[in-house]
Amino acid sequence: MSQLTAASVSTYVEQHKDRFIGELCDWLKIPSVSADKKFKADVLRAAEFAKEQFLKAGADKAELCETGGNPVVYAEKFVDASKPTILVYGHYDVQPADPYELWTSPPFAPVIKDGNIYARGACDDKGQVYMHIKALEILTAMNDVPCNIKFMIEGEEEVGSDNLGPFLEKNKEKLKADVILVSDTAIFSVDTPSITIGLRGLSYLEVKVTGPNRDLHSGVYGGAVANPINILCEMIAGMKDENNHIVIPGFYGDVLELSEADRKALNSAPFNLDNYKKALDIADVEGEKGFTTLERTSIRPTLDVNGIWGGYTGEGAKTVLPSVAQAKISMRLVPNQTPDKITQLFTDYFKRIAPASVKVEVTPHHGGEPAITPTDSAGYRAAEAAFAEAWNKKPIPMREGGSIPIVALFERVLGLKTVLMGFGLDSDAIHSPNEHYRVFNYLKGIETIVLFHKYFGQK
Amino acid sequence: MSQLTAASVSTYVEQHKDRFIGELCDWLKIPSVSADKKFKADVLRAAEFAKEQFLKAGADKAELCETGGNPVVYAEKFVDASKPTILVYGHYDVQPADPYELWTSPPFAPVIKDGNIYARGACDDKGQVYMHIKALEILTAMNDVPCNIKFMIEGEEEVGSDNLGPFLEKNKEKLKADVILVSDTAIFSVDTPSITIGLRGLSYLEVKVTGPNRDLHSGVYGGAVANPINILCEMIAGMKDENNHIVIPGFYGDVLELSEADRKALNSAPFNLDNYKKALDIADVEGEKGFTTLERTSIRPTLDVNGIWGGYTGEGAKTVLPSVAQAKISMRLVPNQTPDKITQLFTDYFKRIAPASVKVEVTPHHGGEPAITPTDSAGYRAAEAAFAEAWNKKPIPMREGGSIPIVALFERVLGLKTVLMGFGLDSDAIHSPNEHYRVFNYLKGIETIVLFHKYFGQK
């Protein structure tokens, strides 16, 4: 009879919570931004830090594995070949923090405020990875480790995990396991714990529209020479119709339409549109006609401009007709769309609608496949039981709008299903200024993870 | 009988040309960028430099006149109350130089290359102002000054001349004259000298579209929350129809349509579309249907985005749904449009087409009235005669696409007509990287200005 119970585990967490929070904050102080080369050294420091913490927490071994890019932190605790093995995945790299001026406290100087830890990466994903390190500490301390555990924490998730595929191919044997456990998602709310069963895919590209070979005087040439900014705006506007339906030919061709029953279930989640609008300070939501907000953010694909720039953006007025306009554009994908096909469809369409007066370039950044986790799998049932015991509530299965491209990769290369047991909240402002992670969720998450090990060990 | 002849004047210019070029280069080294506060001290240094040069060149007095902004350099040479008075206007401030990386030599380190002076302001407008200072030197040296001369060189032309109106109002007496002479325009080509008789006006504004109250994760919210960049692009695209006709209600209401004869005359200027496209490296021109390139850049109004920015524009990929998107937009105006009315029409339309899912702000930067100079005026005829003698060619009257808002201001406040005797070339890349001014035009312009004084004195 396992001594791992909600009671015993929460007692341990309660006794050590200040240290648990302090250690995470030390990790959050390292600006491990993978998108910007100038943070390269910090990214490596963050990996080293994780390695040390795994060893302190009780791992038999921990190491940095070389890749074509940032190293993967690998650690493991082996107990018994007859026991099932859990492979924990997470990432130690974080999103860029800018615009810095919108942070109420510096992104890499963590502070605790109103029960939240404020810092870039507090939730996505250092905070959620560190819960697993502390779960390992507890299992080790209680001398009751129900499963063999392997950890694979990468440093390029925020830039597309380009080197993870080759790493998996090279280390299939080392990574052998029965299930993959990932904490990089959110629960519906503190009162409504949930487990993510669906994720959207991603196709991310950069476009460049070039008009004249130099910036021109808008008075001398304006009206006769195509303005690449105006053209880019028209091309972007030309991607959707008046119902916010994306008009790229074939875009919806592979979209898996849900049954009425599934849509009903999806819409049964407690959701308050007024609170949603209030929280974002918007007068109205806007999206594809014929779908609810919950559907628009889960079972429908999107096309968003993530960034745009061109011409004079400094102080004051400059009457210039610019030579170049650029934008970063991403599309969220749903089953059964594939990033390669969507990227191709976008590229073809974008080039086709470009007028003869400009030159256009499309550069794919990275993509990710959409994914689904079956609710009848051993992994899902163990997660469900862990939540039920730790939160006294049966979690609801939920589809999320975000992407964890590597989930599909795991299935393809390792042949393993992934359980997405995340503990964030949509309001955590990940990828935004003032990202934060609720201390309650952090501590309760550690407890839930420990119990997941118990229940998965009993399978 | 005046000793001021093309022969005598060009001899003087030939003897002193190295010094004439060297002095201009010293002035060009001062980065007098009025749009950016950090150049404030340099703007003042540039004004001081001009004042000194006027005194050296023979002005009776030269001073810096305080305004609400950058000072006006005022200088004068009085000879005889019975003689006509010429008021020369120009500006010593320059456009911002960025993007710096596109300059082949630093913008504020002038170099002479292939017969051109390369530097920000080489043509617009320091180079053209300095021609007048050297013309004053020649008139003084030859001891033959046919007219009284006043100079008014301002430091805010590139940011809208906001303080010039009040300055004119306060100094009507001091500025009394018979004509205003401005060199801030271009000739058609070295083989086809021309005098600008028409200028477009300008309405310049900045727009801001705000969606959610913070940057959001494009996966969690994408598809359900309006993306301000997508919206801004759609709104900008919504400003023109498929014929590049601007659809803002009432926009063309006051546009003065030219007679077929006037359009024919305008299109008779020697213009080669292939060379035009080749010089800009564009496969095709693009503009309002039903008008030629010469018409599109002179007698038709425009709407150009001068700058746009929003979201993540750094290295790599950031999956953000931004909170804000902004753009600088300017419209070139033609007789009889007025900036106030057009700014209002734009603002009303922009706010009207904004969806409920975003908030929009429109901030007017500055405007300028379009203008026309009658070809039967004494000033125009003197300019025509000066060109004819200096260039051995009768200049053609030309309409330009650019704006010199103060021309209309002069007429309203001082009741004076302006003669636009500029010597630049459209290929001088003013407002662009690698702005340059042809040494031939600079020296020949000095000669032409001296002869203008002769002919205007004979009226």
Coordinates of C-alpha atoms in Angstrom, one line a residue, chain B residues 40-431:
Chain B
K40 CA 18.4 69.7 -31.1
A41 CA 21.9 71.1 -30.4
D42 CA 23.0 70.3 -34.0
V43 CA 20.0 72.1 -35.4
L44 CA 21.1 75.2 -33.6
R45 CA 24.7 74.8 -34.7
A46 CA 23.5 74.6 -38.3
A47 CA 21.5 77.9 -37.9
E48 CA 24.6 79.6 -36.4
F49 CA 26.7 78.4 -39.3
A50 CA 24.2 79.9 -41.8
K51 CA 24.1 83.2 -40.0
E52 CA 27.9 83.5 -40.2
Q53 CA 28.0 82.6 -43.9
F54 CA 25.4 85.3 -44.7
L55 CA 27.6 87.9 -43.0
K56 CA 30.7 86.7 -44.8
A57 CA 28.9 86.8 -48.1
G58 CA 28.0 90.5 -47.7
A59 CA 24.7 90.7 -45.8
D60 CA 24.2 94.0 -43.9
K61 CA 22.8 92.0 -41.0
A62 CA 22.1 88.4 -40.0
E63 CA 20.4 87.1 -36.9
L64 CA 18.7 84.1 -35.3
C65 CA 15.0 84.9 -34.7
E66 CA 13.3 83.1 -31.8
T67 CA 10.2 81.1 -32.6
G68 CA 8.1 78.6 -30.6
G69 CA 10.6 76.0 -32.0
N70 CA 13.8 76.1 -34.0
P71 CA 15.0 79.7 -34.8
V72 CA 14.6 81.3 -38.2
V73 CA 17.9 82.6 -39.7
Y74 CA 17.1 86.1 -41.0
A75 CA 19.5 88.1 -43.1
E76 CA 19.2 91.1 -45.5
K77 CA 21.1 93.3 -47.9
F78 CA 19.5 96.7 -48.5
V79 CA 20.6 98.8 -51.5
D80 CA 17.9 101.2 -52.5
A81 CA 14.3 101.8 -51.5
S82 CA 13.4 102.4 -55.1
K83 CA 14.5 98.9 -56.1
P84 CA 12.3 95.8 -55.8
T85 CA 12.9 93.4 -52.9
I86 CA 13.3 89.7 -53.1
L87 CA 12.6 87.5 -50.1
V88 CA 14.5 84.2 -50.3
Y89 CA 13.0 81.3 -48.3
G90 CA 14.7 78.0 -47.5
H91 CA 15.3 75.6 -44.7
Y92 CA 18.4 74.3 -42.9
D93 CA 16.8 71.3 -41.2
V94 CA 17.0 67.9 -42.8
Q95 CA 15.1 64.6 -42.9
P96 CA 16.1 61.8 -40.6
A97 CA 18.9 59.7 -42.2
D98 CA 17.8 56.3 -41.2
P99 CA 18.0 53.5 -42.4
Y100 CA 21.7 54.3 -41.9
E101 CA 22.9 50.8 -43.0
L102 CA 21.7 51.6 -46.6
W103 CA 24.1 54.6 -47.0
T104 CA 27.2 53.8 -49.0
S105 CA 29.0 56.7 -47.1
P106 CA 27.9 58.2 -43.7
P107 CA 25.0 60.7 -44.2
F108 CA 26.8 63.4 -42.3
A109 CA 30.3 62.9 -43.8
P110 CA 29.9 64.5 -47.2
V111 CA 31.9 62.9 -50.1
I112 CA 32.2 63.9 -53.8
K113 CA 31.6 60.9 -56.1
D114 CA 30.9 60.8 -59.9
G115 CA 30.2 64.6 -59.9
N116 CA 27.8 64.4 -57.0
I117 CA 27.9 65.6 -53.4
Y118 CA 26.6 62.7 -51.2
A119 CA 25.1 63.7 -47.8
R120 CA 21.8 64.1 -46.1
G121 CA 20.6 67.6 -47.0
A122 CA 23.0 67.9 -50.0
C123 CA 20.0 68.9 -52.1
D124 CA 17.1 69.2 -49.7
D125 CA 17.6 71.9 -48.7
K126 CA 21.0 73.0 -47.5
G127 CA 22.6 72.7 -50.9
Q128 CA 19.9 74.8 -52.5
V129 CA 20.0 77.4 -49.8
Y130 CA 23.7 77.7 -49.9
M131 CA 23.5 78.6 -53.7
H132 CA 21.7 81.8 -52.6
I133 CA 24.4 82.6 -50.0
K134 CA 27.0 82.3 -52.8
A135 CA 24.8 84.3 -55.2
L136 CA 24.9 87.1 -52.5
E137 CA 28.7 86.8 -52.4
I138 CA 28.9 87.2 -56.1
L139 CA 26.5 90.2 -56.3
T140 CA 28.5 91.9 -53.5
A141 CA 31.9 91.1 -55.0
M142 CA 30.8 92.4 -58.4
N143 CA 29.4 95.4 -56.6
D144 CA 26.2 95.2 -58.6
V145 CA 23.2 94.3 -56.5
P146 CA 20.0 94.9 -58.6
C147 CA 17.5 94.3 -55.8
N148 CA 17.1 94.5 -52.1
I149 CA 17.4 91.0 -50.7
K150 CA 15.9 89.4 -47.5
F151 CA 16.6 85.9 -46.4
M152 CA 14.4 83.7 -44.2
I153 CA 15.8 80.3 -43.6
E154 CA 13.8 78.1 -41.2
G155 CA 14.6 75.0 -39.2
E156 CA 11.3 73.1 -39.1
E157 CA 10.3 72.5 -42.8
E158 CA 10.7 68.8 -42.5
V159 CA 8.3 68.6 -39.5
G160 CA 5.6 70.9 -40.8
S161 CA 6.8 74.5 -40.2
D162 CA 4.4 74.8 -37.3
N163 CA 6.0 78.0 -36.0
L164 CA 6.5 79.8 -39.3
G165 CA 2.9 81.1 -39.5
P166 CA 3.2 82.9 -36.2
F167 CA 6.6 84.2 -37.2
L168 CA 5.2 85.7 -40.5
E169 CA 2.3 87.3 -38.6
K170 CA 4.7 88.9 -36.1
N171 CA 7.1 90.1 -38.8
K172 CA 5.0 91.3 -41.7
E173 CA 6.8 94.7 -41.9
K174 CA 10.3 93.2 -41.7
L175 CA 9.4 90.7 -44.4
K176 CA 7.8 93.2 -46.9
A177 CA 8.9 92.2 -50.4
D178 CA 7.8 92.0 -54.0
V179 CA 8.3 88.3 -54.5
I180 CA 9.4 85.2 -52.7
L181 CA 12.1 83.1 -54.2
V182 CA 12.4 79.4 -53.1
S183 CA 14.9 76.8 -54.3
D184 CA 13.6 73.5 -52.8
T185 CA 12.4 71.8 -56.0
A186 CA 13.8 69.9 -59.0
I187 CA 14.3 70.6 -62.7
F188 CA 12.9 68.0 -65.1
S189 CA 16.4 67.1 -66.2
V190 CA 19.8 68.7 -67.0
D191 CA 18.7 68.8 -70.7
T192 CA 15.3 70.1 -69.8
P193 CA 15.4 72.9 -67.3
S194 CA 12.0 73.6 -65.7
I195 CA 10.3 75.8 -63.2
T196 CA 7.8 74.3 -60.8
I197 CA 4.4 76.1 -61.0
G198 CA 2.3 73.5 -59.1
L199 CA 2.8 71.8 -55.8
R200 CA 0.8 69.1 -54.0
G201 CA -0.5 69.7 -50.5
L202 CA -0.1 67.3 -47.6
S203 CA -2.2 65.7 -44.8
Y204 CA 0.0 63.6 -42.5
L205 CA -1.5 61.5 -39.7
E206 CA -0.6 58.7 -37.3
V207 CA -3.1 56.0 -36.5
K208 CA -3.3 53.5 -33.6
V209 CA -5.4 50.4 -33.4
T210 CA -5.7 48.8 -30.0
G211 CA -7.1 45.3 -29.5
P212 CA -6.7 43.4 -26.2
N213 CA -5.2 45.3 -23.2
R214 CA -1.9 43.2 -23.5
D215 CA 0.0 41.1 -25.9
L216 CA -1.6 37.6 -26.0
H217 CA -0.5 34.1 -26.8
S218 CA -1.7 33.6 -30.4
G219 CA -2.5 30.0 -29.7
V220 CA -4.6 30.5 -26.6
Y221 CA -6.5 33.5 -28.0
G222 CA -5.9 33.3 -31.8
G223 CA -9.2 33.1 -33.8
A224 CA -11.4 34.5 -31.1
V225 CA -9.8 37.9 -30.4
A226 CA -9.4 40.6 -33.1
N227 CA -5.7 41.0 -34.0
P228 CA -5.0 44.8 -34.3
I229 CA -2.4 44.2 -37.1
N230 CA -4.8 42.2 -39.2
I231 CA -7.5 44.9 -38.5
L232 CA -5.2 47.8 -39.4
C233 CA -4.2 46.0 -42.6
E234 CA -7.8 45.5 -43.5
M235 CA -8.6 49.2 -42.7
I236 CA -5.7 50.4 -44.9
A237 CA -6.7 48.1 -47.7
G238 CA -10.2 49.5 -47.4
M239 CA -9.0 53.0 -48.3
K240 CA -8.7 52.2 -52.0
D241 CA -10.6 50.2 -54.6
E242 CA -9.3 47.9 -57.2
N243 CA -8.5 50.9 -59.5
N244 CA -6.4 52.5 -56.8
H245 CA -9.1 55.1 -56.4
I246 CA -9.3 56.4 -52.8
V247 CA -12.8 55.5 -51.4
I248 CA -12.9 57.9 -48.5
P249 CA -16.3 59.6 -49.1
G250 CA -15.8 63.2 -50.4
F251 CA -12.1 62.7 -50.9
Y252 CA -12.1 63.9 -54.5
G253 CA -14.9 66.5 -54.0
D254 CA -12.6 69.5 -54.3
V255 CA -10.1 68.1 -56.8
L256 CA -9.5 70.6 -59.7
E257 CA -9.8 68.6 -62.9
L258 CA -7.5 69.8 -65.6
S259 CA -8.7 70.6 -69.2
E260 CA -7.7 68.1 -71.9
A261 CA -5.3 70.8 -73.2
D262 CA -3.6 71.2 -69.8
R263 CA -3.3 67.4 -69.5
K264 CA -1.8 67.2 -73.0
A265 CA 0.8 69.9 -72.1
L266 CA 1.6 68.2 -68.9
N267 CA 2.2 64.9 -70.7
S268 CA 4.3 66.5 -73.4
A269 CA 7.3 66.6 -71.0
P270 CA 10.0 64.2 -72.2
F271 CA 9.4 61.1 -70.0
N272 CA 10.6 57.6 -70.5
L273 CA 8.6 55.0 -68.5
D274 CA 11.2 52.2 -69.2
N275 CA 14.0 54.3 -67.8
Y276 CA 11.8 55.3 -64.8
K277 CA 11.1 51.6 -64.0
K278 CA 14.7 50.6 -64.6
A279 CA 16.0 53.4 -62.2
L280 CA 13.7 52.1 -59.5
D281 CA 14.1 48.4 -60.4
I282 CA 10.4 47.8 -60.6
A283 CA 8.6 45.5 -63.1
D284 CA 5.7 47.9 -63.3
V285 CA 4.3 51.1 -62.1
E286 CA 1.0 51.2 -60.2
G287 CA -1.4 54.0 -59.6
E288 CA -4.9 55.4 -60.1
K289 CA -6.5 54.0 -63.2
G290 CA -7.0 56.4 -66.1
F291 CA -4.0 58.6 -65.4
T292 CA -0.4 58.7 -66.6
T293 CA 2.6 58.5 -64.3
L294 CA 3.2 62.2 -64.8
E295 CA -0.4 62.9 -63.9
R296 CA -0.4 60.5 -60.9
T297 CA 2.6 62.4 -59.4
S298 CA 1.3 65.9 -60.0
I299 CA -2.4 66.5 -60.5
R300 CA -3.9 63.6 -58.6
P301 CA -4.0 63.1 -54.8
T302 CA -2.5 60.0 -53.1
L303 CA -2.7 57.9 -49.9
D304 CA 0.6 56.3 -48.8
V305 CA 1.5 54.5 -45.6
N306 CA 4.9 56.0 -44.7
G307 CA 5.5 53.6 -41.8
I308 CA 3.9 50.7 -40.0
W309 CA 4.8 48.8 -36.9
G310 CA 3.2 46.4 -34.4
G311 CA 3.8 43.1 -32.6
Y312 CA 7.1 41.2 -32.5
T313 CA 9.7 42.5 -35.0
G314 CA 12.9 41.1 -33.5
E315 CA 14.9 38.1 -34.6
G316 CA 13.2 34.7 -34.8
A317 CA 9.6 33.8 -34.2
K318 CA 7.3 34.9 -31.4
T319 CA 3.7 33.6 -31.4
V320 CA 2.1 36.7 -30.1
L321 CA -1.3 38.3 -30.8
P322 CA -0.3 41.9 -30.2
S323 CA -2.2 44.6 -28.3
V324 CA -1.4 47.5 -30.6
A325 CA -0.7 48.2 -34.3
Q326 CA 0.3 51.7 -35.6
A327 CA 1.0 53.4 -38.8
K328 CA 2.0 56.8 -40.3
I329 CA -0.2 57.7 -43.2
S330 CA 0.0 60.7 -45.5
M331 CA -2.1 62.0 -48.3
R332 CA -0.7 64.3 -51.1
L333 CA -3.3 66.9 -52.0
V334 CA -4.0 68.8 -55.2
P335 CA -5.8 72.1 -55.9
N336 CA -8.4 72.8 -54.4
Q337 CA -8.2 70.2 -51.6
T338 CA -7.4 71.5 -48.1
P339 CA -5.5 69.5 -45.5
D340 CA -8.0 70.3 -42.7
K341 CA -10.9 69.0 -44.7
I342 CA -9.1 65.9 -45.9
T343 CA -7.7 65.1 -42.5
Q344 CA -11.3 65.3 -41.1
L345 CA -12.7 63.1 -43.9
F346 CA -9.9 60.5 -43.3
T347 CA -10.5 60.6 -39.5
D348 CA -14.3 60.2 -39.8
Y349 CA -13.9 57.3 -42.3
F350 CA -11.1 55.5 -40.4
K351 CA -13.2 55.6 -37.2
R352 CA -16.4 54.5 -39.0
I353 CA -14.8 51.4 -40.6
A354 CA -13.2 50.3 -37.4
P355 CA -14.9 47.1 -36.1
A356 CA -16.3 47.0 -32.5
S357 CA -13.5 44.6 -31.5
V358 CA -10.8 47.4 -31.5
K359 CA -10.3 51.0 -30.4
V360 CA -8.8 53.4 -32.9
E361 CA -7.0 56.8 -32.5
V362 CA -6.1 59.2 -35.3
T363 CA -3.5 61.9 -34.5
P364 CA -2.9 64.6 -37.2
H365 CA 0.8 65.4 -37.6
H366 CA 0.9 68.3 -40.0
G367 CA -0.6 69.5 -43.3
G368 CA 0.1 71.8 -46.2
E369 CA -2.0 73.5 -48.9
P370 CA -1.4 72.7 -52.5
A371 CA -0.2 75.7 -54.6
I372 CA 0.0 77.2 -58.1
T373 CA 2.3 79.9 -59.5
P374 CA 1.0 82.0 -62.4
T375 CA 3.3 81.9 -65.4
D376 CA 2.5 85.5 -66.3
S377 CA 3.9 86.9 -63.1
A378 CA 7.0 89.2 -63.1
G379 CA 8.7 86.6 -60.8
Y380 CA 8.1 83.7 -63.2
R381 CA 9.3 85.7 -66.2
A382 CA 12.5 86.8 -64.4
A383 CA 13.2 83.1 -63.6
E384 CA 12.4 82.1 -67.2
A385 CA 14.9 84.7 -68.5
A386 CA 17.6 83.7 -66.0
F387 CA 17.3 80.0 -67.0
A388 CA 17.3 81.0 -70.7
E389 CA 20.6 82.9 -70.3
A390 CA 22.4 80.5 -67.9
W391 CA 21.2 77.2 -69.6
N392 CA 20.7 78.4 -73.1
K393 CA 17.3 76.8 -73.0
K394 CA 13.8 78.1 -72.2
P395 CA 12.6 76.3 -69.1
I396 CA 9.3 74.4 -69.2
P397 CA 6.6 75.1 -66.5
M398 CA 6.1 71.9 -64.4
R399 CA 3.9 70.6 -61.7
E400 CA 5.6 68.7 -58.9
G401 CA 4.3 65.9 -56.6
G402 CA 6.0 67.2 -53.5
S403 CA 4.7 69.7 -51.1
I404 CA 6.1 73.1 -49.8
P405 CA 3.1 73.9 -47.5
I406 CA 4.5 77.4 -46.8
V407 CA 3.9 78.6 -50.3
A408 CA 0.2 78.9 -49.6
L409 CA 1.0 80.3 -46.2
F410 CA 3.1 83.1 -47.8
E411 CA 0.2 84.1 -50.1
R412 CA -2.3 84.1 -47.2
V413 CA -0.2 86.0 -44.6
L414 CA 2.2 88.1 -46.7
G415 CA 0.1 88.4 -49.9
L416 CA 3.1 87.4 -52.0
K417 CA 3.5 85.0 -54.9
T418 CA 6.3 82.5 -54.8
V419 CA 8.7 81.6 -57.6
L420 CA 9.9 78.0 -57.2
M421 CA 13.3 78.0 -58.9
G422 CA 14.8 74.7 -57.7
F423 CA 17.8 72.9 -59.3
G424 CA 17.5 69.4 -57.9
L425 CA 16.8 66.2 -59.9
D426 CA 14.2 63.6 -59.0
S427 CA 17.1 61.1 -58.9
D428 CA 18.8 63.0 -56.1
A429 CA 17.3 60.5 -53.5
I430 CA 16.1 63.3 -51.2
H431 CA 14.4 61.7 -48.1

